[in-house]
Amino acid sequence: MTDETPAQTGTVQTGTAQTGVSPEGRLTGLARLFLKLGCFAFGGPAAHVAMMEDEVVARRRWLSRADFLDILGATNLIPGPNSTEMAMHVGWRRARTRGLVVAGICFIGPATLITGALAWAYVRYGARPEIGPFLFGIKPAVLAVILIAMWRLARVAARTAPLAGLGAAVALAALAGVNEILALLAGGLLGTLAARPWHRGSNAAVGPPPDVAAPDDDPDGADETADGSSDNEGGRPGVPAAILAPPVAAGWIAAGAPLWTLGLFFLKVGAVLYGSGYVLVAFLEGDVVGRYGWLTRPELLDAIAIGQFTPGPVLSTATFVGYLAAGPAGAIVATVGIFLPSFVFVSLLGPLVPRLRESAWTAAFLDAVNASAVGLIAAVTLSLGMATLVDWRAWAIGLAAAAAGLVGKVGSVWLVLAGAAAGWLLGLF
């Protein structure tokens, strides 16, 4: 054991390396970070990923930017909410199975609690809160956060002209209406063929250049102790039995929809939902309103709106739907059902992502997927920008947030909070 940092020894810290931090310290750091993001991560999946990049890569240096991109590319290829699974991947890299569980629950928890409280108020008072002025300021600030993250990630993902061209082609395809998963897979396959990895003499030349991380410090405070031991070393990560246990205590009775039907429906949605959480709307429209009749169409629109303006995962909409359909028990069943598949998928995928760099073929594919993922972020950013920058006030908030983030190195959470305050103040005039 040594007190030398990666910068002193020349090693690369990828998040799995244990550099003088105890398992308990890593879990505490994960809990603090993802509770904070769960409370303040507004703006949807692209914004959440951008805020994680700022916190995990730029500030805490838990992962290199290349590792973050590998996780992002792999996450886009499996079902489930992308940003939630990114949080779980970061947790697995830091503290294996326990880290995966802690990061996932802490990121999901605040959103579902807030959404559950709003659902209770909605049922009791028959209305959702009006927060238009705050959202007006949050949106351009979130757009700036996404732009900053895209710039940082593109410097690694699009480090060559062919990769940059591939990312641009995927962005254009997404803007033209091509399904994002198809665009991502097509980009990966084309990039692999163009790279011709069978001509490479060394696997090491295929992957992205090392992005050496700084010392493993925690800007939120000294909440981690030096020990250096590894959590779950040599063990295969899995999902603890506590997560798989029934979430509803015996004797709870649903007020409306049968709990087993509600749970199975959201379990199915969580297991097959590709892309961003916004695809959830299509599932809810067809089944929740049309097939089962749990909600009316106006209630569904309110549920979707609440899921979008609350922080954290957009899929917290399931909590609102579950509460309206079957009360508190329904909210718990729906929430567990829609997020449980992500814990399983990440626990299986987490150990495989680093191994993708060991083969020339898979490394080339991952490079191409990473460039394609940045292209998708660029397409989302352009679409959001056209819908968000509607007048001089939005432009002013967005440009100020971008300057503060790029030049002043202001954290993404502070940018979002400042944007909300600016939107409220400008709304007064």
JSON list of N, CA and C in Angstrom, two decimals, residues 1 6 41 50 61-62 69 96 106 166 196-197 235 286 290 301 314 316 325 327 348 357 359 361 370 384 394 404-405:
[
{"chain": "A", "resi": 1, "resn": "MET", "atom": "N", "xyz": [0.85, -1.19, 0.00]},
{"chain": "A", "resi": 1, "resn": "MET", "atom": "CA", "xyz": [0.00, 0.00, 0.00]},
{"chain": "A", "resi": 1, "resn": "MET", "atom": "C", "xyz": [0.89, 1.24, 0.00]},
{"chain": "A", "resi": 6, "resn": "PRO", "atom": "N", "xyz": [-2.23, 8.67, -8.46]},
{"chain": "A", "resi": 6, "resn": "PRO", "atom": "CA", "xyz": [-2.02, 8.24, -9.84]},
{"chain": "A", "resi": 6, "resn": "PRO", "atom": "C", "xyz": [-1.15, 9.21, -10.62]},
{"chain": "A", "resi": 41, "resn": "ALA", "atom": "N", "xyz": [-30.88, 17.35, -10.36]},
{"chain": "A", "resi": 41, "resn": "ALA", "atom": "CA", "xyz": [-30.63, 17.02, -11.77]},
{"chain": "A", "resi": 41, "resn": "ALA", "atom": "C", "xyz": [-31.91, 17.20, -12.58]},
{"chain": "A", "resi": 50, "resn": "ALA", "atom": "N", "xyz": [-24.78, 14.83, -18.51]},
{"chain": "A", "resi": 50, "resn": "ALA", "atom": "CA", "xyz": [-23.85, 15.97, -18.51]},
{"chain": "A", "resi": 50, "resn": "ALA", "atom": "C", "xyz": [-23.43, 16.34, -17.09]},
{"chain": "A", "resi": 61, "resn": "ARG", "atom": "N", "xyz": [-12.77, 13.14, -10.41]},
{"chain": "A", "resi": 61, "resn": "ARG", "atom": "CA", "xyz": [-11.80, 12.29, -11.11]},
{"chain": "A", "resi": 61, "resn": "ARG", "atom": "C", "xyz": [-11.94, 10.82, -10.73]},
{"chain": "A", "resi": 62, "resn": "TRP", "atom": "N", "xyz": [-13.16, 10.37, -10.52]},
{"chain": "A", "resi": 62, "resn": "TRP", "atom": "CA", "xyz": [-13.38, 8.96, -10.23]},
{"chain": "A", "resi": 62, "resn": "TRP", "atom": "C", "xyz": [-13.19, 8.10, -11.47]},
{"chain": "A", "resi": 69, "resn": "LEU", "atom": "N", "xyz": [-17.02, 7.56, -21.35]},
{"chain": "A", "resi": 69, "resn": "LEU", "atom": "CA", "xyz": [-17.58, 7.37, -22.69]},
{"chain": "A", "resi": 69, "resn": "LEU", "atom": "C", "xyz": [-17.89, 5.90, -22.97]},
{"chain": "A", "resi": 96, "resn": "ARG", "atom": "N", "xyz": [-18.31, -1.76, -6.64]},
{"chain": "A", "resi": 96, "resn": "ARG", "atom": "CA", "xyz": [-18.91, -3.01, -7.07]},
{"chain": "A", "resi": 96, "resn": "ARG", "atom": "C", "xyz": [-20.41, -3.07, -6.75]},
{"chain": "A", "resi": 106, "resn": "CYS", "atom": "N", "xyz": [-29.90, 6.12, -4.47]},
{"chain": "A", "resi": 106, "resn": "CYS", "atom": "CA", "xyz": [-29.77, 7.54, -4.11]},
{"chain": "A", "resi": 106, "resn": "CYS", "atom": "C", "xyz": [-30.15, 8.46, -5.26]},
{"chain": "A", "resi": 166, "resn": "LEU", "atom": "N", "xyz": [-18.17, 10.33, -38.27]},
{"chain": "A", "resi": 166, "resn": "LEU", "atom": "CA", "xyz": [-19.19, 9.36, -37.89]},
{"chain": "A", "resi": 166, "resn": "LEU", "atom": "C", "xyz": [-20.17, 9.97, -36.91]},
{"chain": "A", "resi": 196, "resn": "ARG", "atom": "N", "xyz": [-10.98, -1.30, -39.60]},
{"chain": "A", "resi": 196, "resn": "ARG", "atom": "CA", "xyz": [-10.26, -2.50, -40.01]},
{"chain": "A", "resi": 196, "resn": "ARG", "atom": "C", "xyz": [-9.33, -3.01, -38.91]},
{"chain": "A", "resi": 197, "resn": "PRO", "atom": "N", "xyz": [-9.90, -3.37, -37.76]},
{"chain": "A", "resi": 197, "resn": "PRO", "atom": "CA", "xyz": [-9.06, -3.77, -36.63]},
{"chain": "A", "resi": 197, "resn": "PRO", "atom": "C", "xyz": [-8.25, -5.03, -36.87]},
{"chain": "A", "resi": 235, "resn": "GLY", "atom": "N", "xyz": [-15.21, -11.24, -6.69]},
{"chain": "A", "resi": 235, "resn": "GLY", "atom": "CA", "xyz": [-16.59, -11.74, -6.73]},
{"chain": "A", "resi": 235, "resn": "GLY", "atom": "C", "xyz": [-17.32, -11.25, -7.95]},
{"chain": "A", "resi": 286, "resn": "GLY", "atom": "N", "xyz": [-50.88, 4.00, -24.55]},
{"chain": "A", "resi": 286, "resn": "GLY", "atom": "CA", "xyz": [-51.59, 2.84, -25.07]},
{"chain": "A", "resi": 286, "resn": "GLY", "atom": "C", "xyz": [-52.19, 1.94, -24.00]},
{"chain": "A", "resi": 290, "resn": "GLY", "atom": "N", "xyz": [-55.59, 3.54, -22.47]},
{"chain": "A", "resi": 290, "resn": "GLY", "atom": "CA", "xyz": [-56.43, 2.78, -23.39]},
{"chain": "A", "resi": 290, "resn": "GLY", "atom": "C", "xyz": [-56.79, 1.39, -22.93]},
{"chain": "A", "resi": 301, "resn": "LEU", "atom": "N", "xyz": [-51.43, 13.32, -18.86]},
{"chain": "A", "resi": 301, "resn": "LEU", "atom": "CA", "xyz": [-50.64, 14.49, -19.24]},
{"chain": "A", "resi": 301, "resn": "LEU", "atom": "C", "xyz": [-50.06, 15.18, -18.01]},
{"chain": "A", "resi": 314, "resn": "VAL", "atom": "N", "xyz": [-36.74, 10.72, -15.45]},
{"chain": "A", "resi": 314, "resn": "VAL", "atom": "CA", "xyz": [-38.07, 10.99, -15.99]},
{"chain": "A", "resi": 314, "resn": "VAL", "atom": "C", "xyz": [-39.02, 9.84, -15.67]},
{"chain": "A", "resi": 316, "resn": "SER", "atom": "N", "xyz": [-39.69, 8.56, -13.05]},
{"chain": "A", "resi": 316, "resn": "SER", "atom": "CA", "xyz": [-40.43, 8.73, -11.80]},
{"chain": "A", "resi": 316, "resn": "SER", "atom": "C", "xyz": [-41.91, 9.00, -12.08]},
{"chain": "A", "resi": 325, "resn": "ALA", "atom": "N", "xyz": [-53.32, 5.15, -9.61]},
{"chain": "A", "resi": 325, "resn": "ALA", "atom": "CA", "xyz": [-54.00, 3.90, -9.94]},
{"chain": "A", "resi": 325, "resn": "ALA", "atom": "C", "xyz": [-54.34, 3.07, -8.71]},
{"chain": "A", "resi": 327, "resn": "GLY", "atom": "N", "xyz": [-53.03, 4.00, -5.10]},
{"chain": "A", "resi": 327, "resn": "GLY", "atom": "CA", "xyz": [-52.63, 4.56, -3.82]},
{"chain": "A", "resi": 327, "resn": "GLY", "atom": "C", "xyz": [-51.14, 4.39, -3.53]},
{"chain": "A", "resi": 348, "resn": "LEU", "atom": "N", "xyz": [-25.08, -7.17, -14.69]},
{"chain": "A", "resi": 348, "resn": "LEU", "atom": "CA", "xyz": [-24.54, -8.11, -15.67]},
{"chain": "A", "resi": 348, "resn": "LEU", "atom": "C", "xyz": [-23.56, -7.45, -16.63]},
{"chain": "A", "resi": 357, "resn": "ARG", "atom": "N", "xyz": [-12.32, -3.52, -24.17]},
{"chain": "A", "resi": 357, "resn": "ARG", "atom": "CA", "xyz": [-11.08, -2.91, -24.66]},
{"chain": "A", "resi": 357, "resn": "ARG", "atom": "C", "xyz": [-9.99, -3.94, -24.93]},
{"chain": "A", "resi": 359, "resn": "SER", "atom": "N", "xyz": [-10.16, -6.63, -26.86]},
{"chain": "A", "resi": 359, "resn": "SER", "atom": "CA", "xyz": [-10.19, -7.13, -28.22]},
{"chain": "A", "resi": 359, "resn": "SER", "atom": "C", "xyz": [-10.15, -5.97, -29.20]},
{"chain": "A", "resi": 361, "resn": "TRP", "atom": "N", "xyz": [-11.49, -5.85, -32.13]},
{"chain": "A", "resi": 361, "resn": "TRP", "atom": "CA", "xyz": [-12.81, -5.69, -32.74]},
{"chain": "A", "resi": 361, "resn": "TRP", "atom": "C", "xyz": [-13.76, -4.94, -31.81]},
{"chain": "A", "resi": 370, "resn": "ASN", "atom": "N", "xyz": [-19.09, 5.24, -29.09]},
{"chain": "A", "resi": 370, "resn": "ASN", "atom": "CA", "xyz": [-18.86, 6.46, -28.30]},
{"chain": "A", "resi": 370, "resn": "ASN", "atom": "C", "xyz": [-19.02, 7.71, -29.16]},
{"chain": "A", "resi": 384, "resn": "LEU", "atom": "N", "xyz": [-33.25, 20.68, -28.37]},
{"chain": "A", "resi": 384, "resn": "LEU", "atom": "CA", "xyz": [-33.59, 21.41, -27.15]},
{"chain": "A", "resi": 384, "resn": "LEU", "atom": "C", "xyz": [-33.34, 22.90, -27.30]},
{"chain": "A", "resi": 394, "resn": "ALA", "atom": "N", "xyz": [-33.97, 33.93, -22.42]},
{"chain": "A", "resi": 394, "resn": "ALA", "atom": "CA", "xyz": [-33.43, 32.58, -22.47]},
{"chain": "A", "resi": 394, "resn": "ALA", "atom": "C", "xyz": [-32.00, 32.57, -23.00]},
{"chain": "A", "resi": 404, "resn": "ALA", "atom": "N", "xyz": [-20.09, 30.70, -17.35]},
{"chain": "A", "resi": 404, "resn": "ALA", "atom": "CA", "xyz": [-19.75, 30.37, -15.96]},
{"chain": "A", "resi": 404, "resn": "ALA", "atom": "C", "xyz": [-19.22, 28.95, -15.85]},
{"chain": "A", "resi": 405, "resn": "GLY", "atom": "N", "xyz": [-19.78, 28.03, -16.64]},
{"chain": "A", "resi": 405, "resn": "GLY", "atom": "CA", "xyz": [-19.32, 26.65, -16.58]},
{"chain": "A", "resi": 405, "resn": "GLY", "atom": "C", "xyz": [-17.98, 26.43, -17.26]}
]
